[in-house]
XYZ file of C-alpha atoms in Angstrom:
770
model
C -1.665 -60.226 2.101
C 2.040 -59.644 2.598
C 3.313 -56.142 1.905
C 6.652 -54.489 1.773
C 7.164 -51.132 3.397
C 5.823 -48.263 1.336
C 8.056 -46.200 -0.910
C 7.835 -42.775 -2.526
C 8.624 -42.376 -6.207
C 11.137 -42.154 -7.741
C 12.986 -43.931 -4.901
C 12.695 -47.603 -5.991
C 16.178 -48.800 -5.124
C 15.133 -51.000 -2.219
C 12.996 -53.132 -4.586
C 16.008 -53.722 -6.773
C 17.916 -55.106 -3.784
C 15.508 -58.047 -3.564
C 16.801 -60.341 -6.246
C 13.987 -62.797 -5.676
C 11.240 -60.430 -6.767
C 12.923 -58.529 -9.595
C 11.987 -61.145 -12.151
C 8.394 -61.486 -10.981
C 5.803 -60.287 -13.464
C 3.686 -57.591 -11.865
C 0.398 -55.833 -12.483
C 0.509 -52.105 -11.668
C -2.560 -50.504 -10.099
C -2.684 -46.732 -9.599
C -5.126 -44.989 -7.274
C -5.999 -41.430 -8.261
C -8.799 -38.959 -7.602
C -9.920 -36.975 -4.605
C -10.297 -37.876 -0.955
C -12.800 -36.724 1.610
C -11.999 -34.640 4.681
C -10.244 -36.193 7.689
C -8.755 -39.069 5.670
C -5.285 -37.509 5.260
C -5.478 -37.935 1.489
C -6.254 -41.678 1.621
C -8.451 -42.936 -1.211
C -10.229 -46.303 -1.782
C -10.513 -47.250 1.873
C -11.022 -50.986 1.181
C -7.386 -50.943 0.005
C -6.321 -48.399 2.561
C -4.448 -50.876 4.736
C -1.780 -50.908 2.022
C -0.849 -47.320 2.910
C -0.742 -46.391 6.609
C -2.670 -43.274 7.567
C -0.344 -40.351 8.265
C -0.535 -36.609 7.981
C 1.031 -35.741 4.645
C 2.404 -32.192 4.695
C 3.384 -31.119 1.223
C 2.552 -28.427 -1.261
C 3.082 -30.601 -4.356
C 1.775 -33.881 -5.723
C 3.694 -37.047 -4.872
C 3.231 -40.764 -5.453
C 3.510 -43.350 -2.704
C 3.710 -47.045 -3.591
C 3.696 -50.534 -2.113
C 4.386 -54.017 -3.494
C 2.050 -56.953 -2.798
C 4.326 -60.011 -2.980
C 1.433 -62.439 -2.604
C -0.467 -61.248 -5.670
C 2.475 -59.635 -7.529
C 0.745 -56.253 -7.593
C 2.415 -52.839 -7.429
C 0.100 -50.265 -5.892
C 0.710 -46.567 -6.606
C -1.220 -43.968 -4.652
C -1.292 -40.359 -5.882
C -1.484 -37.720 -3.146
C -2.181 -34.189 -4.336
C -3.714 -30.922 -3.267
C -6.997 -32.145 -4.739
C -7.285 -34.191 -1.552
C -9.442 -32.273 0.899
C -7.089 -32.379 3.904
C -4.060 -31.221 1.941
C -6.033 -28.534 0.133
C -7.478 -27.125 3.377
C -4.004 -26.988 4.885
C -2.691 -25.199 1.795
C -5.528 -22.683 1.882
C -4.755 -21.951 5.529
C -1.350 -20.756 4.403
C -2.949 -17.824 2.622
C -3.795 -16.370 6.032
C -0.821 -17.645 8.017
C 2.054 -17.209 5.558
C 2.981 -13.655 4.683
C 5.046 -14.901 1.716
C 1.954 -15.779 -0.332
C 1.842 -13.354 -3.225
C -0.658 -15.197 -5.454
C -4.392 -15.506 -5.249
C -6.261 -18.787 -4.846
C -7.092 -19.413 -8.514
C -3.493 -18.863 -9.606
C -2.310 -21.248 -6.906
C -5.011 -23.704 -7.920
C -3.710 -23.620 -11.498
C -0.321 -24.749 -10.218
C -2.041 -27.483 -8.208
C -3.841 -28.776 -11.279
C -0.687 -28.643 -13.388
C 1.296 -30.662 -10.846
C -1.586 -33.121 -10.478
C -1.845 -33.677 -14.248
C 1.840 -34.404 -14.727
C 1.747 -37.021 -12.007
C -1.436 -38.373 -13.536
C 0.121 -38.676 -16.998
C 3.032 -40.593 -15.531
C 0.638 -43.092 -13.972
C -1.209 -43.570 -17.257
C 2.121 -44.561 -18.835
C 3.240 -47.083 -16.180
C -0.053 -48.652 -15.015
C -2.341 -51.460 -16.109
C -5.335 -50.454 -14.005
C -6.312 -46.943 -12.886
C -8.747 -46.606 -9.979
C -10.453 -43.188 -10.036
C -11.785 -42.554 -6.540
C -14.757 -40.306 -5.766
C -15.590 -39.301 -2.179
C -19.304 -39.195 -3.063
C -21.626 -41.080 -5.405
C -21.635 -38.627 -8.324
C -19.256 -38.650 -11.268
C -17.024 -35.584 -11.125
C -17.177 -34.092 -14.613
C -14.204 -31.815 -13.860
C -12.004 -34.789 -14.752
C -13.035 -34.309 -18.387
C -10.887 -31.206 -18.455
C -7.956 -33.122 -16.963
C -8.331 -35.985 -19.447
C -8.361 -33.618 -22.419
C -5.307 -31.788 -21.122
C -3.542 -35.106 -20.546
C -4.406 -36.306 -24.021
C -2.943 -33.135 -25.530
C 0.195 -33.340 -23.370
C 0.589 -37.031 -24.144
C 0.690 -36.351 -27.876
C 3.296 -33.609 -27.383
C 5.542 -35.811 -25.248
C 5.025 -39.088 -27.093
C 8.175 -38.910 -29.218
C 10.296 -37.872 -26.224
C 8.843 -40.721 -24.170
C 9.654 -43.299 -26.850
C 13.178 -41.946 -27.304
C 13.768 -42.053 -23.551
C 12.600 -45.662 -23.260
C 15.115 -46.705 -25.904
C 17.826 -46.158 -23.343
C 16.250 -48.633 -20.897
C 17.653 -52.156 -21.207
C 15.541 -55.265 -21.751
C 12.403 -53.395 -22.872
C 10.492 -54.907 -25.749
C 10.302 -53.026 -29.017
C 6.509 -52.889 -28.761
C 6.746 -51.244 -25.336
C 9.174 -48.656 -26.673
C 7.036 -48.044 -29.752
C 3.840 -47.572 -27.707
C 5.558 -45.687 -24.908
C 3.828 -47.869 -22.286
C 3.084 -51.523 -21.581
C -0.612 -51.150 -22.417
C -3.573 -48.840 -22.679
C -4.627 -48.791 -19.019
C -8.096 -49.786 -17.944
C -9.924 -47.340 -15.696
C -12.200 -48.332 -12.816
C -14.432 -45.888 -10.947
C -14.764 -46.156 -7.172
C -17.533 -44.297 -5.302
C -17.936 -43.992 -1.527
C -20.830 -43.305 0.873
C -23.735 -45.335 -0.467
C -24.526 -46.897 2.921
C -28.168 -45.779 2.811
C -28.932 -48.132 -0.110
C -29.500 -51.886 -0.098
C -27.557 -54.258 -2.302
C -30.146 -54.244 -5.094
C -30.261 -50.445 -5.175
C -26.459 -50.245 -5.183
C -26.191 -52.614 -8.107
C -28.747 -50.600 -10.028
C -26.852 -47.405 -9.188
C -23.614 -48.963 -10.451
C -25.153 -49.864 -13.800
C -26.649 -46.406 -14.183
C -23.302 -44.812 -13.441
C -21.594 -47.050 -15.995
C -24.007 -45.973 -18.707
C -23.653 -42.291 -17.870
C -19.863 -42.375 -17.614
C -19.510 -44.251 -20.894
C -21.854 -41.795 -22.608
C -19.919 -38.785 -21.269
C -16.508 -40.172 -22.215
C -17.733 -41.133 -25.680
C -19.372 -37.786 -26.371
C -16.326 -35.851 -25.219
C -14.061 -38.111 -27.337
C -12.011 -39.179 -24.335
C -12.375 -42.748 -25.587
C -12.298 -43.254 -29.366
C -12.283 -46.010 -31.978
C -8.754 -45.209 -33.125
C -7.094 -47.347 -30.489
C -4.876 -44.525 -29.191
C -6.980 -43.299 -26.289
C -5.429 -42.143 -23.048
C -7.190 -45.009 -21.278
C -9.978 -47.498 -21.945
C -12.981 -48.914 -20.140
C -13.877 -52.616 -20.169
C -16.429 -53.611 -22.783
C -17.998 -56.573 -21.011
C -16.862 -56.244 -17.390
C -18.151 -54.011 -14.646
C -16.009 -50.913 -14.142
C -17.982 -49.020 -11.492
C -17.918 -49.972 -7.827
C -20.098 -48.205 -5.243
C -19.017 -48.889 -1.672
C -21.609 -49.786 0.955
C -19.124 -49.458 3.798
C -20.242 -46.687 6.170
C -17.714 -43.921 6.794
C -15.764 -44.282 10.010
C -14.699 -41.591 12.382
C -12.020 -43.091 14.571
C -12.620 -40.641 17.416
C -16.390 -41.156 17.502
C -15.951 -44.942 17.269
C -13.605 -44.861 20.240
C -16.040 -42.742 22.276
C -18.921 -45.073 21.424
C -16.781 -48.045 22.437
C -16.012 -46.451 25.781
C -19.708 -45.871 26.382
C -20.531 -49.460 25.471
C -17.741 -50.741 27.682
C -19.178 -48.892 30.655
C -22.495 -50.756 30.362
C -22.992 -53.754 32.674
C -21.789 -56.974 31.078
C -20.312 -55.194 28.055
C -16.854 -55.329 26.603
C -15.376 -52.825 24.176
C -14.690 -54.246 20.740
C -11.689 -52.546 19.180
C -11.145 -52.797 15.437
C -8.192 -50.880 14.148
C -9.047 -49.003 10.934
C -8.077 -50.981 7.839
C -6.133 -53.548 9.858
C -8.397 -56.352 8.736
C -11.373 -56.731 6.484
C -14.395 -58.462 8.007
C -16.387 -60.628 5.671
C -18.744 -58.631 3.575
C -20.920 -59.797 0.750
C -19.710 -56.830 -1.275
C -15.900 -56.768 -1.447
C -13.934 -54.318 -3.568
C -10.744 -56.390 -3.488
C -12.589 -59.328 -5.029
C -14.000 -56.911 -7.611
C -10.484 -55.706 -8.358
C -8.969 -59.199 -8.559
C -11.247 -59.994 -11.494
C -9.480 -57.309 -13.505
C -6.074 -58.307 -12.154
C -6.499 -61.931 -13.205
C -7.666 -60.842 -16.640
C -4.539 -58.704 -16.964
C -2.304 -61.615 -16.003
C -4.051 -64.158 -18.250
C -5.124 -62.607 -21.539
C -4.567 -58.882 -21.027
C -6.941 -56.062 -21.930
C -8.384 -55.300 -25.338
C -10.869 -52.577 -24.511
C -10.610 -50.435 -27.629
C -14.052 -49.573 -28.957
C -14.555 -50.581 -32.573
C -17.263 -50.000 -35.100
C -18.376 -51.713 -38.288
C -16.433 -49.173 -40.319
C -13.286 -49.120 -38.191
C -11.666 -52.466 -37.404
C -8.495 -52.451 -35.338
C -5.698 -54.809 -34.564
C -5.504 -56.255 -31.059
C -4.110 -53.737 -28.596
C -0.569 -54.213 -27.316
C -0.515 -55.496 -23.726
C 2.410 -56.620 -21.612
C 2.820 -57.708 -18.013
C 6.430 -56.686 -17.355
C 8.936 -57.959 -14.907
C 9.325 -55.851 -11.795
C 12.913 -54.901 -12.685
C 11.925 -53.739 -16.154
C 9.037 -51.726 -14.799
C 11.239 -50.055 -12.194
C 13.797 -48.878 -14.778
C 11.106 -47.648 -17.172
C 9.269 -45.852 -14.358
C 12.399 -44.036 -13.207
C 13.068 -42.934 -16.769
C 9.536 -41.617 -17.348
C 9.334 -39.979 -13.918
C 12.307 -37.767 -14.709
C 10.838 -36.856 -18.082
C 7.188 -36.239 -17.170
C 6.883 -35.354 -13.485
C 10.083 -33.426 -12.810
C 9.597 -31.156 -15.818
C 7.672 -28.486 -13.987
C 6.154 -26.621 -16.932
C 2.694 -25.065 -16.698
C -0.201 -26.719 -18.506
C -2.060 -23.688 -19.767
C -4.933 -25.742 -21.139
C -6.037 -26.273 -17.527
C -5.975 -22.592 -16.671
C -9.541 -21.829 -17.742
C -10.295 -19.280 -15.030
C -6.993 -17.479 -15.264
C -6.971 -17.587 -19.069
C -10.406 -15.992 -19.183
C -9.261 -13.393 -16.648
C -6.103 -12.676 -18.643
C -7.981 -12.320 -21.943
C -10.544 -10.047 -20.347
C -7.897 -7.870 -18.725
C -5.908 -7.689 -21.963
C -9.013 -6.409 -23.720
C -9.813 -3.742 -21.118
C -6.241 -2.585 -20.433
C -5.695 -0.606 -23.675
C -9.130 0.986 -23.306
C -8.225 2.199 -19.815
C -4.840 3.517 -20.976
C -6.481 5.372 -23.853
C -8.996 6.865 -21.421
C -6.126 8.093 -19.237
C -4.288 9.702 -22.171
C -7.335 11.363 -23.718
C -7.163 15.160 -23.667
C -4.006 15.344 -21.569
C -2.031 18.607 -21.626
C 1.623 18.562 -22.583
C 2.533 18.420 -18.899
C 0.424 18.210 -15.768
C 0.582 17.983 -11.996
C 0.590 14.944 -9.754
C -2.949 15.714 -8.593
C -4.166 15.593 -12.199
C -2.304 12.325 -12.717
C -3.813 10.762 -9.598
C -7.323 11.983 -10.452
C -7.147 10.527 -13.967
C -5.621 7.319 -12.638
C -8.478 6.930 -10.153
C -10.999 7.317 -12.991
C -9.358 4.724 -15.249
C -8.859 2.316 -12.350
C -12.590 2.547 -11.712
C -13.238 1.829 -15.394
C -10.830 -1.095 -15.339
C -12.306 -2.433 -12.100
C -15.800 -2.377 -13.572
C -14.876 -4.438 -16.641
C -11.866 -6.594 -15.740
C -12.410 -9.918 -14.006
C -10.700 -12.814 -12.296
C -7.412 -13.673 -10.611
C -5.294 -11.727 -13.104
C -6.990 -8.469 -12.161
C -4.429 -7.408 -9.490
C -1.544 -8.098 -11.874
C -3.060 -6.054 -14.696
C -4.217 -3.340 -12.315
C -0.593 -2.890 -11.260
C 0.424 -2.900 -14.925
C -2.155 -0.183 -15.650
C -0.793 1.955 -12.822
C 2.764 1.469 -14.048
C 1.800 2.322 -17.653
C 0.065 5.528 -16.580
C 2.916 6.409 -14.240
C 5.458 5.858 -17.021
C 3.398 7.983 -19.435
C 3.314 10.827 -16.909
C 6.995 10.581 -16.036
C 8.023 10.542 -19.702
C 8.516 14.313 -19.971
C 4.973 15.211 -18.869
C 5.561 15.957 -15.200
C 4.897 19.413 -13.858
C 7.596 20.830 -11.605
C 5.206 21.456 -8.676
C 7.892 22.914 -6.433
C 5.980 24.749 -3.711
C 6.347 28.498 -3.411
C 6.558 30.322 -0.098
C 2.768 30.580 -0.183
C 2.311 26.903 -1.053
C 1.480 27.214 -4.763
C 3.087 24.677 -7.146
C 5.385 25.644 -10.000
C 3.491 25.497 -13.317
C 6.510 24.870 -15.503
C 7.534 21.428 -16.756
C 9.860 19.574 -14.439
C 13.227 21.306 -14.683
C 16.624 21.493 -13.066
C 17.284 23.530 -9.939
C 19.177 26.246 -11.827
C 15.987 27.398 -13.576
C 13.559 29.766 -11.921
C 10.234 28.477 -10.619
C 7.017 30.125 -11.733
C 3.668 29.355 -10.101
C 1.685 31.760 -12.286
C 0.121 33.538 -9.294
C 0.384 37.325 -9.153
C -0.192 39.271 -5.927
C -0.926 42.937 -5.376
C 1.364 44.055 -2.584
C 2.169 47.360 -0.933
C 5.631 48.779 -0.347
C 7.336 49.305 3.028
C 5.729 52.648 3.786
C 2.308 51.732 2.374
C 2.091 54.498 -0.239
C 2.549 52.413 -3.378
C 0.832 49.223 -4.670
C 2.552 46.965 -7.185
C 2.311 43.472 -8.576
C 4.644 40.724 -7.494
C 5.253 37.191 -8.680
C 4.651 34.381 -6.244
C 7.986 34.191 -4.366
C 9.980 30.991 -4.025
C 12.618 32.221 -1.581
C 12.499 34.280 1.566
C 14.788 36.839 -0.048
C 12.331 37.322 -2.925
C 9.410 37.503 -0.518
C 10.801 39.774 2.173
C 13.609 41.802 0.620
C 14.037 42.038 -3.155
C 10.442 43.013 -3.951
C 10.426 45.789 -1.356
C 13.821 47.030 -2.494
C 12.478 47.339 -6.036
C 9.225 48.962 -4.929
C 10.944 51.411 -2.616
C 13.196 53.039 -5.196
C 10.749 55.886 -5.768
C 9.423 56.364 -2.228
C 10.657 54.261 0.674
C 14.373 54.550 -0.104
C 14.278 58.287 0.612
C 12.642 57.966 4.016
C 14.299 57.877 7.393
C 14.495 54.298 8.626
C 15.867 52.282 11.505
C 18.024 49.437 10.227
C 17.950 46.007 11.787
C 21.261 44.191 12.254
C 22.335 41.847 9.452
C 25.364 39.699 8.699
C 28.464 41.629 7.557
C 31.197 39.320 6.213
C 34.839 39.924 6.834
C 36.038 37.327 4.303
C 35.057 36.400 0.748
C 34.275 32.754 1.377
C 31.631 33.061 4.081
C 29.029 30.293 4.584
C 25.804 29.434 6.335
C 26.116 28.408 9.952
C 25.347 24.819 10.943
C 22.621 24.975 13.553
C 22.436 22.106 16.031
C 20.094 21.358 18.894
C 22.602 22.503 21.523
C 22.751 25.984 20.000
C 18.957 26.173 19.872
C 18.608 25.017 23.470
C 21.076 27.647 24.647
C 19.148 30.323 22.770
C 15.858 29.219 24.268
C 17.242 29.276 27.781
C 18.838 32.694 27.362
C 16.241 34.519 25.262
C 12.873 32.874 25.803
C 12.651 31.762 29.409
C 14.142 34.864 31.064
C 13.657 38.599 30.895
C 17.136 39.981 30.328
C 18.256 42.852 32.510
C 21.110 45.054 31.285
C 23.483 43.269 33.664
C 22.436 39.771 32.506
C 22.306 40.857 28.868
C 25.826 42.281 29.132
C 27.087 38.963 30.415
C 25.460 36.991 27.530
C 26.222 39.380 24.687
C 28.266 37.804 21.945
C 29.844 39.573 19.034
C 28.138 38.661 15.733
C 30.001 36.235 13.513
C 31.593 37.698 10.396
C 32.282 34.340 8.701
C 29.003 32.421 9.126
C 25.487 33.734 8.649
C 22.145 32.540 9.946
C 20.521 30.411 7.208
C 16.994 31.510 8.073
C 15.270 34.415 9.741
C 16.033 35.488 13.285
C 13.966 33.766 15.999
C 14.132 33.311 19.733
C 15.497 29.849 18.928
C 18.417 31.212 16.887
C 21.849 30.759 18.507
C 23.557 33.854 19.798
C 26.046 35.597 17.543
C 24.495 34.693 14.164
C 22.621 37.139 11.946
C 20.712 36.782 8.662
C 22.183 38.079 5.399
C 19.202 40.395 4.871
C 16.460 41.874 7.005
C 12.935 40.612 6.437
C 11.535 43.573 8.390
C 11.389 47.289 7.647
C 10.921 50.250 9.998
C 10.474 53.621 8.242
C 9.373 57.085 9.309
C 6.806 58.704 6.999
C 7.367 62.131 8.529
C 5.853 64.291 11.240
C 2.900 63.114 13.305
C 0.771 65.799 11.655
C 0.569 63.578 8.563
C -2.184 61.675 10.314
C -5.526 63.315 11.083
C -7.897 61.268 13.176
C -10.857 63.029 11.618
C -9.801 62.061 8.109
C -7.855 58.850 8.663
C -5.316 57.641 6.157
C -6.011 59.413 2.852
C -6.529 57.266 -0.237
C -4.049 59.368 -2.180
C -1.222 58.468 0.177
C -2.397 55.046 1.346
C -4.264 53.353 -1.527
C -6.167 50.103 -1.307
C -7.956 50.473 2.036
C -11.477 49.130 2.308
C -14.121 51.739 3.088
C -14.135 53.051 6.694
C -11.178 50.875 7.756
C -8.367 53.391 7.142
C -8.066 54.727 10.705
C -5.593 54.333 13.505
C -6.785 53.856 17.058
C -6.015 56.179 19.957
C -4.126 54.515 22.775
C -3.956 56.477 26.026
C -0.912 55.462 28.056
C -0.210 56.718 31.574
C 3.430 57.335 32.476
C 5.099 58.830 35.544
C 7.315 61.931 35.156
C 10.940 61.451 36.185
C 12.209 64.802 34.820
C 14.565 66.680 37.121
C 13.154 69.994 35.793
C 9.618 69.224 36.840
C 8.105 72.191 38.725
C 6.475 71.554 42.147
C 2.737 71.969 42.242
C 1.600 74.274 45.050
C -1.779 73.785 46.649
C -4.145 76.748 46.781
C -4.728 76.022 50.447
C -1.196 76.953 51.454
C 1.833 75.044 52.436
C 0.766 74.237 55.996
C -2.002 71.928 55.087
C -1.510 68.267 54.033
C -3.418 68.839 50.798
C -1.151 71.715 49.833
C 2.109 69.776 50.282
C 4.278 70.295 47.140
C 5.143 67.157 45.005
C 7.997 66.660 42.558
C 6.475 63.880 40.324
C 2.990 63.317 38.977
C 1.666 60.678 36.521
C 0.326 61.919 33.221
C -1.257 60.446 30.119
C -0.086 60.523 26.510
C -2.069 59.639 23.403
C -0.483 57.363 20.833
C -2.182 56.378 17.588
C -1.536 52.784 16.619
C -2.845 50.428 13.946
C -2.472 46.836 12.776
C -2.822 46.689 8.985
C -3.817 43.595 7.027
C -3.298 43.042 3.323
C -5.005 40.438 1.128
C -3.489 38.969 -2.090
C -5.722 41.261 -4.163
C -4.181 44.350 -2.563
C -7.096 45.159 -0.235
C -6.042 46.704 3.066
C -7.837 47.180 6.380
C -7.241 47.689 10.095
C -8.514 45.613 13.028
C -10.013 47.168 16.159
C -9.806 43.927 18.148
C -8.352 40.444 17.605
C -11.678 39.265 16.189
C -13.142 42.416 14.634
C -12.399 44.599 11.629
C -12.296 48.346 12.272
C -15.371 50.183 10.991
C -15.689 53.942 11.353
C -19.115 55.559 11.654
C -20.538 57.418 8.606
C -19.463 60.747 10.119
C -15.844 59.496 10.399
C -16.016 58.894 14.132
C -13.989 55.988 15.478
C -15.367 54.789 18.812
C -12.775 52.054 19.409
C -9.501 52.550 21.245
C -6.135 50.896 20.780
C -6.036 49.075 24.128
C -7.251 45.731 22.742
C -4.750 45.589 19.900
C -1.906 46.771 22.146
C -2.621 44.360 24.992
C -3.772 41.239 23.076
C -2.364 38.641 20.742
C -3.401 39.683 17.253
C -4.090 37.146 14.510
C -1.484 36.892 11.789
C -4.198 36.016 9.240
C -7.734 37.386 9.030
C -10.520 36.953 6.426
C -10.859 39.831 4.004
C -14.372 41.183 3.360
C -13.793 41.383 -0.389
C -15.910 39.343 -2.785
C -13.155 36.803 -3.322
C -13.204 36.024 0.392
C -9.418 35.745 0.535
C -7.304 35.582 3.666
C -5.428 38.755 4.518
C -2.088 38.805 6.316
C -0.834 41.189 8.994
C 1.768 43.275 7.149
C 2.233 46.608 8.962
C 2.207 48.175 12.402
C 1.440 51.911 12.411
C 2.607 54.165 15.266
C 2.070 57.947 15.495
C 4.211 59.103 18.417
C 3.124 62.040 20.616
C 4.947 65.282 21.244
C 5.821 64.453 24.863
C 8.857 63.407 26.901
C 8.272 59.708 26.105
C 9.538 57.157 23.655
C 7.248 54.806 21.823
C 8.825 51.401 21.174
C 8.106 48.485 18.851
C 9.198 44.934 19.531
C 7.114 42.525 17.426
C 7.217 38.812 18.127
C 5.427 36.690 15.524
C 4.544 33.022 15.889
C 3.314 31.945 12.407
C 1.790 28.679 13.639
C 0.998 27.036 16.940
C 4.182 25.524 18.370
C 6.436 27.206 15.805
C 9.484 29.374 16.590
C 8.869 32.999 17.510
C 10.290 35.401 14.921
C 11.847 38.683 16.054
C 13.413 41.724 14.393
C 16.590 41.757 16.459
C 18.016 40.488 19.706
C 18.884 43.931 21.121
C 15.474 44.668 22.604
C 12.699 47.106 21.581
C 13.405 49.817 19.045
C 12.800 53.413 20.201
C 10.868 55.679 17.850
C 11.429 59.427 17.604
C 8.852 61.765 19.092
C 6.069 63.469 17.151
C 6.545 61.235 14.091
C 4.644 58.691 11.977
C 6.396 55.294 11.917
C 5.491 52.150 9.964
C 6.904 48.715 10.734
C 6.520 46.340 7.802
C 6.334 42.623 8.742
C 7.699 39.721 6.631
C 5.636 38.372 3.754
C 6.935 34.817 4.448
C 8.405 33.171 7.541
C 11.316 30.772 7.234
C 13.313 29.437 10.146
C 16.606 27.573 9.948
C 15.029 24.222 9.042
C 11.424 24.927 8.182
C 9.197 27.206 6.148
C 5.800 28.122 7.587
C 2.884 28.464 5.202
C -0.372 30.254 5.894
C -1.833 28.996 9.152
C -4.838 30.504 10.915
C -3.263 29.774 14.311
C -0.466 32.279 13.597
C -0.397 35.390 15.783
C 1.434 38.561 16.716
C 2.172 38.217 20.423
C 1.110 41.009 22.764
C 3.725 43.555 23.742
C 4.577 44.708 20.240
C 3.770 48.335 21.226
C 5.305 50.074 24.195
C 5.788 53.536 25.774
C 8.616 54.509 28.131
C 9.347 57.801 29.791
C 12.247 59.780 28.413
C 15.116 60.575 30.773
C 16.777 64.016 30.836
């Protein structure tokens, strides 16, 4: 046979350039169906030499053709993703291509839609359709395609006829029928090499009966004469190939082995390059139908005694006419890339199922909702309804509707039902509906807190700013008690202009502060050289820390240092009385004695004379002797319920004996890091916070000092009261240092953290100079 080079539709211009063949009458044969693996989409291998084997890389269906000049036959070969090689390559893209956003079934719907449009085009331009099967069983999935094609054909019929009117030299019957004939379909089956010729023939007849019965029962072929295709009434239309499958690589290896044997020569037979003589020949089988088409045409419409029909229209067109009609129909049918929803059985079922479950899930989410609620409530309800939806929804549309469910629930929550949830200084969310920043936050939590001096308990709202937490509450509480007491003020920002502002803290300022304040112990000489006058135009935005740059002060003090009165206010036998210090847990209201040894440097110190006289070494007079002073100190913790207690060690709560005897001393709390948070022994089991340092100074020539350094979390800045060093306390007095309720640095707020601690060195004693 003599063949032209292959072409790909709709590019048919090169055929029109051959004037000698344009007027030849041609029979059009289309090859459709599925191909087996490792055939590169090639179907009907006995005709495979018409189309050279090549790796077709495409994601859509396309039609390749070739013209047989010897027999005046146009062959059209449909390649699609129903071919195994192309489908496997497409599926590999799901793992290799990150742009894939659809699941397999949705992609497969697009594959089927593209395949059907190409298939419908072939049914309108062909005389013979060869439906290829890679096995020996009829693929009933084609029934779905045929029904979808029949429905689409009826929808497009008027458009097809109108389009063909514009093509010159077409007969009126062709235009009226939309095609040159009702095509005849032939079924080709591969891989029957295990059967002999008699068994194959019997198999062919059985397949014919079954296929006819299926097509008749499903009304694919009817007696009305307007079927999508027809099957021959008296001719064979099933061909089962007895040609064994060939693997080119294995054949080459076997040939090499045979060639290596003594006296052997390798016999090379290129695939499909020639057809050796075989008793069973598909091309001869096909030529029977071709000759019938050329001579009398096909009249395969099934009739019954009650329904007689006129002879079917059949025309063998000239090649030029066929080319123009094919180009016209290709643009109308194939290029119109509209989905064929009748093929989307899996996705349609999934969509209908999801549409049924979606409103049930939304109603479940909205059931019993308050007027506004927090994000945690929203997420908890969403998780419940997603579980309900997941249990009842099915198929490829599930992810799409799951996202829609999430968006619906999110929109319902955001439509005026969001809770503010702004976190307080203690980490509690605001309970009010979402509001603007000019409205006050309210978490709903109420704490029992004690004033600066510890003599009065009051309720406080959960604070949202450091000023509310550390300053305003204590100012309000102290109007009746603390405001009248002697106190040592800590330095704060004092503006010199009306338009003062917060300082901009950068890393360079922090680094300088760390180097000057944290890594060195400042002597008076060094401190004098680094002292910087406080700014009167810019204030420190947070609390004072060792990281704070020099020269900036906060606008208010978060600490308080007050004197309750004389040291006689505290009796170690009685402890802190409930009437003056309410809220203490039983047997925890005691300070601890701390014996500190100091050396006398007083110029008025009298020499001590030995009783053995001045001549002996033991009686030599001295001018300075060390002595010990007793200081009472305490670290007080306060829980949110207002319970108070002291610690006797970093890991132990103070407990006095039943006879009010305290056996512990203050050395451990004075010389150790103390926890900033400690569990309260109340029934609620809440966490108490270190809030006060108690110091009862002795009546001796010494000064007790306080210099607390608090690190609220591991790795956090170290908060201090001032940068001027320890504060000296007056002698023979009872002093209370109140610590901040909340800790906020320049850029960060530190919530309750069990790693927080009061660093050692908060208490000190120095000898007074006269």
